[in-house]
Amino acid sequence: SVSELINKNINKTDHEKIRIVNDYFNKYPYVEDIENYGKIDYWSNRNELIKNGGDCEDFAIAKYSTLIDLGIDKSKISLRIVIIRKIYHMVVVYRDNNINYFLDNIDKTIRTKRNNIRLLYTIG
C-alpha cells in the first residue's frame, strides 16, 4: 500500500524517493479515462489509479502527492503539461541543483534530458 511505501522510505534520500515512487506507480496499467470513467477527461487520485489504472495525469498526480507525503520539498517538484509525439501529456519533474529529473509513465526510466517533449505549462 502507499502508506507502507511512505513509512518504509520516509528516511531515504530524495533521489531514492523519486526512483521508488516512479517505479511503484509505473507498474499500474495505462487506461484511458473514457474506458475507466465514461468521461473524456477525469483526474483521479492515487487510490483510484491503484484500483483502476489511469492515464498520464493520474500517474503524475499520484507520484506528485506521494513525493510530498514522503517529505520532498514542494519547491523541488512540479507537474508539467507537455506535448510528446503530438499528444498532450503530463509528467512530474523533480529539480535539484538546476537539473530536471523527469518522472514519466511512458518513458519509465527517470531521465534528465527529454528532447522529445515540448513544455506547455508548469503547475507547482
Tab-separated table of N, CA, C and O in Angstrom:
chain	number	residue	atom	x	y	z
A	1	SER	N	0.829	-1.195	0.000
A	1	SER	CA	0.000	0.000	0.000
A	1	SER	C	0.872	1.258	0.000
A	1	SER	O	2.062	1.192	0.309
A	2	VAL	N	0.268	2.377	-0.337
A	2	VAL	CA	1.011	3.638	-0.381
A	2	VAL	C	1.489	4.027	1.008
A	2	VAL	O	2.618	4.499	1.167
A	3	SER	N	0.665	3.801	2.036
A	3	SER	CA	1.104	4.162	3.390
A	3	SER	C	2.322	3.338	3.813
A	3	SER	O	3.234	3.865	4.452
A	4	GLU	N	2.373	2.068	3.422
A	4	GLU	CA	3.556	1.241	3.707
A	4	GLU	C	4.772	1.769	2.945
A	4	GLU	O	5.877	1.829	3.495
A	5	LEU	N	4.575	2.129	1.684
A	5	LEU	CA	5.649	2.682	0.864
A	5	LEU	C	6.214	3.947	1.525
A	5	LEU	O	7.427	4.109	1.617
A	6	ILE	N	5.334	4.805	1.999
A	6	ILE	CA	5.766	6.047	2.650
A	6	ILE	C	6.513	5.741	3.938
A	6	ILE	O	7.622	6.241	4.154
A	7	ASN	N	5.927	4.906	4.779
A	7	ASN	CA	6.571	4.584	6.072
A	7	ASN	C	7.938	3.935	5.887
A	7	ASN	O	8.874	4.223	6.625
A	8	LYS	N	8.069	3.075	4.895
A	8	LYS	CA	9.307	2.341	4.659
A	8	LYS	C	10.414	3.220	4.074
A	8	LYS	O	11.594	2.933	4.253
A	9	ASN	N	10.026	4.292	3.363
A	9	ASN	CA	11.009	5.068	2.604
A	9	ASN	C	11.144	6.520	3.043
A	9	ASN	O	11.864	7.284	2.400
A	10	ILE	N	10.501	6.899	4.131
A	10	ILE	CA	10.475	8.297	4.570
A	10	ILE	C	11.882	8.845	4.848
A	10	ILE	O	12.137	10.036	4.672
A	11	ASN	N	12.807	8.006	5.252
A	11	ASN	CA	14.160	8.471	5.602
A	11	ASN	C	15.184	8.315	4.482
A	11	ASN	O	16.365	8.571	4.682
A	12	LYS	N	14.734	7.902	3.296
A	12	LYS	CA	15.650	7.767	2.162
A	12	LYS	C	15.987	9.146	1.591
A	12	LYS	O	15.349	10.140	1.901
A	13	THR	N	16.978	9.189	0.714
A	13	THR	CA	17.333	10.450	0.057
A	13	THR	C	16.261	10.804	-0.972
A	13	THR	O	15.493	9.934	-1.423
A	14	ASP	N	16.232	12.062	-1.377
A	14	ASP	CA	15.273	12.488	-2.403
A	14	ASP	C	15.424	11.669	-3.674
A	14	ASP	O	14.430	11.264	-4.285
A	15	HIS	N	16.647	11.420	-4.098
A	15	HIS	CA	16.854	10.670	-5.343
A	15	HIS	C	16.370	9.228	-5.225
A	15	HIS	O	15.830	8.676	-6.190
A	16	GLU	N	16.532	8.629	-4.063
A	16	GLU	CA	15.982	7.284	-3.845
A	16	GLU	C	14.455	7.343	-3.873
A	16	GLU	O	13.807	6.481	-4.466
A	17	LYS	N	13.892	8.371	-3.243
A	17	LYS	CA	12.433	8.518	-3.192
A	17	LYS	C	11.828	8.665	-4.581
A	17	LYS	O	10.810	8.032	-4.883
A	18	ILE	N	12.431	9.503	-5.431
A	18	ILE	CA	11.829	9.687	-6.759
A	18	ILE	C	11.895	8.397	-7.575
A	18	ILE	O	10.954	8.075	-8.298
A	19	ARG	N	12.973	7.637	-7.433
A	19	ARG	CA	13.078	6.365	-8.154
A	19	ARG	C	12.039	5.364	-7.644
A	19	ARG	O	11.348	4.707	-8.419
A	20	ILE	N	11.928	5.262	-6.328
A	20	ILE	CA	10.985	4.314	-5.715
A	20	ILE	C	9.548	4.649	-6.116
A	20	ILE	O	8.776	3.770	-6.504
A	21	VAL	N	9.182	5.921	-6.045
A	21	VAL	CA	7.815	6.345	-6.372
A	21	VAL	C	7.533	6.152	-7.867
A	21	VAL	O	6.463	5.666	-8.244
A	22	ASN	N	8.477	6.523	-8.706
A	22	ASN	CA	8.293	6.349	-10.153
A	22	ASN	C	8.072	4.873	-10.486
A	22	ASN	O	7.126	4.524	-11.201
A	23	ASP	N	8.919	4.007	-9.951
A	23	ASP	CA	8.790	2.568	-10.206
A	23	ASP	C	7.489	2.002	-9.640
A	23	ASP	O	6.828	1.176	-10.277
A	24	TYR	N	7.116	2.446	-8.446
A	24	TYR	CA	5.908	1.928	-7.792
A	24	TYR	C	4.669	2.192	-8.646
A	24	TYR	O	3.879	1.288	-8.906
A	25	PHE	N	4.485	3.420	-9.081
A	25	PHE	CA	3.263	3.743	-9.820
A	25	PHE	C	3.302	3.283	-11.273
A	25	PHE	O	2.257	2.969	-11.843
A	26	ASN	N	4.475	3.203	-11.866
A	26	ASN	CA	4.555	2.791	-13.271
A	26	ASN	C	4.178	1.339	-13.495
A	26	ASN	O	3.996	0.923	-14.637
A	27	LYS	N	4.020	0.564	-12.442
A	27	LYS	CA	3.621	-0.836	-12.627
A	27	LYS	C	2.112	-0.979	-12.886
A	27	LYS	O	1.660	-2.040	-13.316
A	28	TYR	N	1.347	0.095	-12.660
A	28	TYR	CA	-0.100	0.035	-12.887
A	28	TYR	C	-0.416	0.244	-14.364
A	28	TYR	O	0.348	0.883	-15.081
A	29	PRO	N	-1.547	-0.286	-14.831
A	29	PRO	CA	-1.845	-0.219	-16.269
A	29	PRO	C	-2.306	1.167	-16.720
A	29	PRO	O	-2.965	1.889	-15.974
A	30	TYR	N	-1.954	1.482	-17.966
A	30	TYR	CA	-2.456	2.698	-18.613
A	30	TYR	C	-3.857	2.402	-19.121
A	30	TYR	O	-4.076	1.436	-19.863
A	31	VAL	N	-4.831	3.213	-18.690
A	31	VAL	CA	-6.218	3.055	-19.128
A	31	VAL	C	-6.771	4.452	-19.408
A	31	VAL	O	-6.645	5.351	-18.570
A	32	GLU	N	-7.370	4.626	-20.570
A	32	GLU	CA	-7.963	5.913	-20.927
A	32	GLU	C	-9.151	6.229	-19.998
A	32	GLU	O	-9.869	5.331	-19.569
A	33	ASP	N	-9.366	7.522	-19.759
A	33	ASP	CA	-10.467	7.963	-18.899
A	33	ASP	C	-11.829	7.514	-19.420
A	33	ASP	O	-12.707	7.156	-18.630
A	34	ILE	N	-12.009	7.533	-20.718
A	34	ILE	CA	-13.308	7.149	-21.295
A	34	ILE	C	-13.641	5.703	-20.947
A	34	ILE	O	-14.794	5.364	-20.667
A	35	GLU	N	-12.610	4.857	-20.911
A	35	GLU	CA	-12.804	3.445	-20.564
A	35	GLU	C	-13.063	3.283	-19.060
A	35	GLU	O	-13.920	2.508	-18.642
A	36	ASN	N	-12.318	4.040	-18.248
A	36	ASN	CA	-12.437	3.926	-16.791
A	36	ASN	C	-13.683	4.598	-16.232
A	36	ASN	O	-14.343	4.050	-15.354
A	37	TYR	N	-13.950	5.810	-16.704
A	37	TYR	CA	-14.962	6.650	-16.059
A	37	TYR	C	-16.070	7.120	-16.988
A	37	TYR	O	-16.966	7.832	-16.564
A	38	GLY	N	-15.991	6.759	-18.269
A	38	GLY	CA	-17.008	7.199	-19.214
A	38	GLY	C	-16.928	8.686	-19.516
A	38	GLY	O	-17.906	9.278	-19.968
A	39	LYS	N	-15.768	9.296	-19.248
A	39	LYS	CA	-15.567	10.726	-19.483
A	39	LYS	C	-14.315	10.915	-20.324
A	39	LYS	O	-13.389	10.117	-20.251
A	40	ILE	N	-14.291	12.013	-21.092
A	40	ILE	CA	-13.116	12.326	-21.911
A	40	ILE	C	-11.910	12.585	-21.015
A	40	ILE	O	-10.810	12.137	-21.290
A	41	ASP	N	-12.134	13.317	-19.915
A	41	ASP	CA	-11.021	13.640	-19.032
A	41	ASP	C	-11.480	13.586	-17.586
A	41	ASP	O	-12.509	14.166	-17.230
A	42	TYR	N	-10.743	12.860	-16.773
A	42	TYR	CA	-11.030	12.724	-15.345
A	42	TYR	C	-9.700	12.608	-14.625
A	42	TYR	O	-8.877	11.763	-14.975
A	43	TRP	N	-9.464	13.495	-13.668
A	43	TRP	CA	-8.213	13.454	-12.915
A	43	TRP	C	-8.456	12.664	-11.637
A	43	TRP	O	-9.095	13.142	-10.707
A	44	SER	N	-7.949	11.457	-11.593
A	44	SER	CA	-8.194	10.578	-10.447
A	44	SER	C	-7.162	10.818	-9.346
A	44	SER	O	-6.115	11.417	-9.572
A	45	ASN	N	-7.471	10.311	-8.159
A	45	ASN	CA	-6.491	10.335	-7.076
A	45	ASN	C	-5.697	9.034	-7.118
A	45	ASN	O	-5.994	8.126	-7.900
A	46	ARG	N	-4.686	8.935	-6.273
A	46	ARG	CA	-3.796	7.770	-6.387
A	46	ARG	C	-4.494	6.470	-6.027
A	46	ARG	O	-4.143	5.423	-6.575
A	47	ASN	N	-5.481	6.497	-5.121
A	47	ASN	CA	-6.194	5.257	-4.806
A	47	ASN	C	-6.997	4.762	-6.005
A	47	ASN	O	-7.088	3.556	-6.247
A	48	GLU	N	-7.570	5.689	-6.773
A	48	GLU	CA	-8.298	5.304	-7.982
A	48	GLU	C	-7.334	4.749	-9.033
A	48	GLU	O	-7.664	3.793	-9.727
A	49	LEU	N	-6.151	5.349	-9.142
A	49	LEU	CA	-5.143	4.831	-10.082
A	49	LEU	C	-4.768	3.396	-9.710
A	49	LEU	O	-4.714	2.517	-10.575
A	50	ILE	N	-4.522	3.153	-8.439
A	50	ILE	CA	-4.137	1.817	-7.985
A	50	ILE	C	-5.258	0.817	-8.277
A	50	ILE	O	-5.009	-0.302	-8.724
A	51	LYS	N	-6.496	1.226	-8.061
A	51	LYS	CA	-7.637	0.334	-8.250
A	51	LYS	C	-7.973	0.107	-9.727
A	51	LYS	O	-8.263	-1.013	-10.143
A	52	ASN	N	-7.918	1.192	-10.536
A	52	ASN	CA	-8.451	1.137	-11.898
A	52	ASN	C	-7.426	1.300	-13.018
A	52	ASN	O	-7.790	1.191	-14.174
A	53	GLY	N	-6.159	1.617	-12.677
A	53	GLY	CA	-5.246	2.078	-13.712
A	53	GLY	C	-5.599	3.521	-14.041
A	53	GLY	O	-6.515	4.095	-13.447
A	54	GLY	N	-4.872	4.117	-14.979
A	54	GLY	CA	-5.184	5.501	-15.305
A	54	GLY	C	-4.387	6.002	-16.481
A	54	GLY	O	-3.606	5.266	-17.076
A	55	ASP	N	-4.615	7.283	-16.801
A	55	ASP	CA	-3.849	7.889	-17.884
A	55	ASP	C	-2.774	8.799	-17.305
A	55	ASP	O	-2.554	8.821	-16.093
A	56	CYS	N	-2.098	9.538	-18.167
A	56	CYS	CA	-0.861	10.210	-17.751
A	56	CYS	C	-1.019	11.139	-16.562
A	56	CYS	O	-0.178	11.139	-15.667
A	57	GLU	N	-2.107	11.926	-16.530
A	57	GLU	CA	-2.210	12.843	-15.390
A	57	GLU	C	-2.516	12.101	-14.095
A	57	GLU	O	-2.130	12.544	-13.022
A	58	ASP	N	-3.155	10.957	-14.184
A	58	ASP	CA	-3.406	10.152	-12.984
A	58	ASP	C	-2.090	9.644	-12.401
A	58	ASP	O	-1.883	9.677	-11.187
A	59	PHE	N	-1.188	9.193	-13.276
A	59	PHE	CA	0.140	8.760	-12.826
A	59	PHE	C	0.902	9.936	-12.219
A	59	PHE	O	1.502	9.815	-11.162
A	60	ALA	N	0.869	11.082	-12.905
A	60	ALA	CA	1.624	12.252	-12.442
A	60	ALA	C	1.110	12.749	-11.095
A	60	ALA	O	1.897	13.043	-10.189
A	61	ILE	N	-0.202	12.821	-10.934
A	61	ILE	CA	-0.789	13.300	-9.675
A	61	ILE	C	-0.460	12.331	-8.538
A	61	ILE	O	-0.131	12.752	-7.427
A	62	ALA	N	-0.535	11.038	-8.796
A	62	ALA	CA	-0.209	10.037	-7.769
A	62	ALA	C	1.245	10.171	-7.333
A	62	ALA	O	1.568	10.146	-6.140
A	63	LYS	N	2.139	10.326	-8.301
A	63	LYS	CA	3.568	10.470	-7.982
A	63	LYS	C	3.816	11.762	-7.223
A	63	LYS	O	4.519	11.766	-6.195
A	64	TYR	N	3.243	12.855	-7.695
A	64	TYR	CA	3.433	14.159	-7.064
A	64	TYR	C	2.968	14.130	-5.599
A	64	TYR	O	3.703	14.525	-4.690
A	65	SER	N	1.756	13.661	-5.362
A	65	SER	CA	1.223	13.657	-3.991
A	65	SER	C	2.008	12.718	-3.084
A	65	SER	O	2.219	13.010	-1.904
A	66	THR	N	2.492	11.610	-3.616
A	66	THR	CA	3.277	10.669	-2.813
A	66	THR	C	4.644	11.262	-2.470
A	66	THR	O	5.124	11.104	-1.343
A	67	LEU	N	5.261	11.967	-3.406
A	67	LEU	CA	6.543	12.626	-3.121
A	67	LEU	C	6.380	13.677	-2.025
A	67	LEU	O	7.223	13.782	-1.138
A	68	ILE	N	5.284	14.412	-2.058
A	68	ILE	CA	5.015	15.379	-0.989
A	68	ILE	C	4.844	14.651	0.342
A	68	ILE	O	5.407	15.053	1.359
A	69	ASP	N	4.092	13.556	0.328
A	69	ASP	CA	3.895	12.765	1.559
A	69	ASP	C	5.203	12.180	2.086
A	69	ASP	O	5.340	11.921	3.273
A	70	LEU	N	6.160	11.971	1.182
A	70	LEU	CA	7.478	11.463	1.589
A	70	LEU	C	8.406	12.581	2.066
A	70	LEU	O	9.560	12.330	2.391
A	71	GLY	N	7.907	13.818	2.084
A	71	GLY	CA	8.681	14.922	2.635
A	71	GLY	C	9.536	15.679	1.642
A	71	GLY	O	10.372	16.498	2.040
A	72	ILE	N	9.358	15.431	0.363
A	72	ILE	CA	10.126	16.196	-0.627
A	72	ILE	C	9.589	17.622	-0.663
A	72	ILE	O	8.383	17.848	-0.669
A	73	ASP	N	10.501	18.564	-0.669
A	73	ASP	CA	10.166	19.989	-0.686
A	73	ASP	C	9.340	20.306	-1.930
A	73	ASP	O	9.759	20.028	-3.050
A	74	LYS	N	8.160	20.921	-1.718
A	74	LYS	CA	7.264	21.246	-2.838
A	74	LYS	C	7.933	22.134	-3.881
A	74	LYS	O	7.570	22.089	-5.051
A	75	SER	N	8.905	22.925	-3.459
A	75	SER	CA	9.577	23.815	-4.422
A	75	SER	C	10.459	23.040	-5.399
A	75	SER	O	10.891	23.591	-6.407
A	76	LYS	N	10.714	21.764	-5.105
A	76	LYS	CA	11.568	20.948	-5.975
A	76	LYS	C	10.785	20.108	-6.973
A	76	LYS	O	11.382	19.488	-7.855
A	77	ILE	N	9.457	20.057	-6.843
A	77	ILE	CA	8.679	19.217	-7.751
A	77	ILE	C	7.557	20.016	-8.398
A	77	ILE	O	7.023	20.951	-7.814
A	78	SER	N	7.237	19.625	-9.618
A	78	SER	CA	6.135	20.274	-10.330
A	78	SER	C	5.505	19.277	-11.287
A	78	SER	O	6.108	18.278	-11.663
A	79	LEU	N	4.266	19.577	-11.635
A	79	LEU	CA	3.576	18.849	-12.697
A	79	LEU	C	3.807	19.636	-13.976
A	79	LEU	O	3.684	20.863	-13.975
A	80	ARG	N	4.141	18.964	-15.050
A	80	ARG	CA	4.390	19.637	-16.324
A	80	ARG	C	3.460	19.065	-17.387
A	80	ARG	O	3.414	17.848	-17.584
A	81	ILE	N	2.721	19.951	-18.017
A	81	ILE	CA	1.911	19.556	-19.164
A	81	ILE	C	2.768	19.809	-20.394
A	81	ILE	O	3.274	20.915	-20.590
A	82	VAL	N	2.944	18.771	-21.173
A	82	VAL	CA	3.868	18.807	-22.306
A	82	VAL	C	3.177	18.226	-23.549
A	82	VAL	O	2.090	17.663	-23.454
A	83	ILE	N	3.840	18.390	-24.666
A	83	ILE	CA	3.423	17.680	-25.874
A	83	ILE	C	4.526	16.685	-26.212
A	83	ILE	O	5.706	17.028	-26.231
A	84	ILE	N	4.110	15.440	-26.420
A	84	ILE	CA	5.030	14.381	-26.834
A	84	ILE	C	4.358	13.635	-27.977
A	84	ILE	O	3.187	13.262	-27.872
A	85	ARG	N	5.070	13.466	-29.046
A	85	ARG	CA	4.514	12.800	-30.247
A	85	ARG	C	3.145	13.374	-30.628
A	85	ARG	O	2.196	12.643	-30.892
A	86	LYS	N	3.046	14.695	-30.586
A	86	LYS	CA	1.841	15.448	-30.992
A	86	LYS	C	0.633	15.211	-30.095
A	86	LYS	O	-0.500	15.524	-30.470
A	87	ILE	N	0.831	14.647	-28.903
A	87	ILE	CA	-0.298	14.495	-27.965
A	87	ILE	C	0.034	15.197	-26.646
A	87	ILE	O	1.200	15.307	-26.262
A	88	TYR	N	-1.008	15.653	-25.971
A	88	TYR	CA	-0.831	16.252	-24.648
A	88	TYR	C	-0.484	15.162	-23.651
A	88	TYR	O	-1.028	14.061	-23.705
A	89	HIS	N	0.399	15.509	-22.730
A	89	HIS	CA	0.905	14.526	-21.777
A	89	HIS	C	1.271	15.258	-20.485
A	89	HIS	O	1.523	16.466	-20.505
A	90	MET	N	1.296	14.543	-19.358
A	90	MET	CA	1.703	15.141	-18.087
A	90	MET	C	2.779	14.291	-17.438
A	90	MET	O	2.684	13.059	-17.424
A	91	VAL	N	3.787	14.964	-16.910
A	91	VAL	CA	4.884	14.314	-16.198
A	91	VAL	C	5.128	15.069	-14.896
A	91	VAL	O	4.657	16.185	-14.710
A	92	VAL	N	5.886	14.451	-14.009
A	92	VAL	CA	6.378	15.125	-12.803
A	92	VAL	C	7.839	15.449	-13.042
A	92	VAL	O	8.576	14.633	-13.593
A	93	VAL	N	8.237	16.636	-12.622
A	93	VAL	CA	9.647	16.998	-12.699
A	93	VAL	C	10.146	17.302	-11.289
A	93	VAL	O	9.541	18.080	-10.559
A	94	TYR	N	11.235	16.612	-10.929
A	94	TYR	CA	11.968	16.889	-9.690
A	94	TYR	C	13.197	17.690	-10.103
A	94	TYR	O	13.933	17.271	-10.999
A	95	ARG	N	13.398	18.851	-9.471
A	95	ARG	CA	14.518	19.721	-9.835
A	95	ARG	C	15.492	19.802	-8.672
A	95	ARG	O	15.117	20.133	-7.554
A	96	ASP	N	16.755	19.487	-8.963
A	96	ASP	CA	17.798	19.502	-7.942
A	96	ASP	C	19.085	20.017	-8.580
A	96	ASP	O	19.488	19.509	-9.635
A	97	ASN	N	19.704	21.010	-7.964
A	97	ASN	CA	20.946	21.601	-8.491
A	97	ASN	C	20.813	21.987	-9.967
A	97	ASN	O	21.689	21.693	-10.780
A	98	ASN	N	19.684	22.615	-10.312
A	98	ASN	CA	19.395	23.075	-11.679
A	98	ASN	C	19.313	21.948	-12.710
A	98	ASN	O	19.469	22.179	-13.906
A	99	ILE	N	19.087	20.731	-12.253
A	99	ILE	CA	18.887	19.590	-13.155
A	99	ILE	C	17.451	19.104	-12.985
A	99	ILE	O	16.980	18.926	-11.862
A	100	ASN	N	16.759	18.904	-14.111
A	100	ASN	CA	15.406	18.369	-14.092
A	100	ASN	C	15.445	16.855	-14.236
A	100	ASN	O	16.130	16.337	-15.123
A	101	TYR	N	14.702	16.175	-13.385
A	101	TYR	CA	14.549	14.721	-13.444
A	101	TYR	C	13.091	14.449	-13.798
A	101	TYR	O	12.194	14.833	-13.050
A	102	PHE	N	12.858	13.786	-14.926
A	102	PHE	CA	11.512	13.558	-15.437
A	102	PHE	C	10.981	12.209	-14.975
A	102	PHE	O	11.581	11.176	-15.277
A	103	LEU	N	9.846	12.218	-14.279
A	103	LEU	CA	9.159	11.001	-13.860
A	103	LEU	C	7.965	10.841	-14.788
A	103	LEU	O	7.069	11.696	-14.816
A	104	ASP	N	7.958	9.771	-15.566
A	104	ASP	CA	7.010	9.625	-16.662
A	104	ASP	C	6.470	8.203	-16.683
A	104	ASP	O	7.163	7.266	-16.307
A	105	ASN	N	5.232	8.056	-17.137
A	105	ASN	CA	4.661	6.717	-17.255
A	105	ASN	C	4.855	6.139	-18.658
A	105	ASN	O	4.578	4.968	-18.871
A	106	ILE	N	5.324	6.939	-19.618
A	106	ILE	CA	5.622	6.417	-20.958
A	106	ILE	C	7.080	5.955	-21.012
A	106	ILE	O	7.365	4.808	-21.297
A	107	ASP	N	8.000	6.893	-20.750
A	107	ASP	CA	9.421	6.554	-20.638
A	107	ASP	C	9.659	6.317	-19.146
A	107	ASP	O	9.803	7.255	-18.374
A	108	LYS	N	9.659	5.079	-18.746
A	108	LYS	CA	9.627	4.725	-17.319
A	108	LYS	C	10.955	4.943	-16.599
A	108	LYS	O	11.018	4.907	-15.379
A	109	THR	N	12.032	5.202	-17.349
A	109	THR	CA	13.332	5.490	-16.753
A	109	THR	C	13.413	6.982	-16.443
A	109	THR	O	13.072	7.807	-17.295
A	110	ILE	N	13.826	7.332	-15.238
A	110	ILE	CA	13.979	8.750	-14.900
A	110	ILE	C	15.122	9.315	-15.731
A	110	ILE	O	16.229	8.795	-15.710
A	111	ARG	N	14.829	10.368	-16.461
A	111	ARG	CA	15.816	10.984	-17.353
A	111	ARG	C	16.009	12.447	-16.976
A	111	ARG	O	15.100	13.085	-16.458
A	112	THR	N	17.204	12.971	-17.299
A	112	THR	CA	17.479	14.385	-17.072
A	112	THR	C	17.387	15.183	-18.370
A	112	THR	O	17.363	16.413	-18.330
A	113	LYS	N	17.326	14.523	-19.486
A	113	LYS	CA	17.167	15.191	-20.782
A	113	LYS	C	15.981	14.559	-21.501
A	113	LYS	O	15.906	13.337	-21.606
A	114	ARG	N	15.081	15.382	-21.978
A	114	ARG	CA	13.931	14.907	-22.753
A	114	ARG	C	13.767	15.811	-23.971
A	114	ARG	O	13.048	16.798	-23.927
A	115	ASN	N	14.462	15.481	-25.020
A	115	ASN	CA	14.393	16.287	-26.236
A	115	ASN	C	13.117	16.036	-27.026
A	115	ASN	O	12.814	16.769	-27.952
A	116	ASN	N	12.372	14.992	-26.661
A	116	ASN	CA	11.170	14.628	-27.409
A	116	ASN	C	9.901	15.257	-26.857
A	116	ASN	O	8.815	14.947	-27.311
A	117	ILE	N	10.022	16.155	-25.859
A	117	ILE	CA	8.828	16.788	-25.322
A	117	ILE	C	8.963	18.311	-25.394
A	117	ILE	O	10.051	18.855	-25.334
A	118	ARG	N	7.803	18.958	-25.516
A	118	ARG	CA	7.757	20.415	-25.531
A	118	ARG	C	6.876	20.862	-24.377
A	118	ARG	O	5.730	20.427	-24.249
A	119	LEU	N	7.412	21.720	-23.526
A	119	LEU	CA	6.698	22.195	-22.342
A	119	LEU	C	5.601	23.170	-22.731
A	119	LEU	O	5.823	24.087	-23.519
A	120	LEU	N	4.397	22.952	-22.178
A	120	LEU	CA	3.304	23.890	-22.355
A	120	LEU	C	3.035	24.657	-21.063
A	120	LEU	O	2.930	25.881	-21.082
A	121	TYR	N	2.861	23.938	-19.939
A	121	TYR	CA	2.523	24.562	-18.658
A	121	TYR	C	3.261	23.856	-17.523
A	121	TYR	O	3.497	22.656	-17.593
A	122	THR	N	3.524	24.628	-16.477
A	122	THR	CA	4.057	24.069	-15.239
A	122	THR	C	3.069	24.375	-14.127
A	122	THR	O	2.597	25.509	-13.999
A	123	ILE	N	2.750	23.356	-13.338
A	123	ILE	CA	1.858	23.506	-12.186
A	123	ILE	C	2.679	23.186	-10.954
A	123	ILE	O	3.233	22.099	-10.819
A	124	GLY	N	2.754	24.137	-10.033
A	124	GLY	CA	3.508	23.937	-8.802
A	124	GLY	C	4.936	24.382	-8.902
A	124	GLY	O	5.460	24.754	-9.899
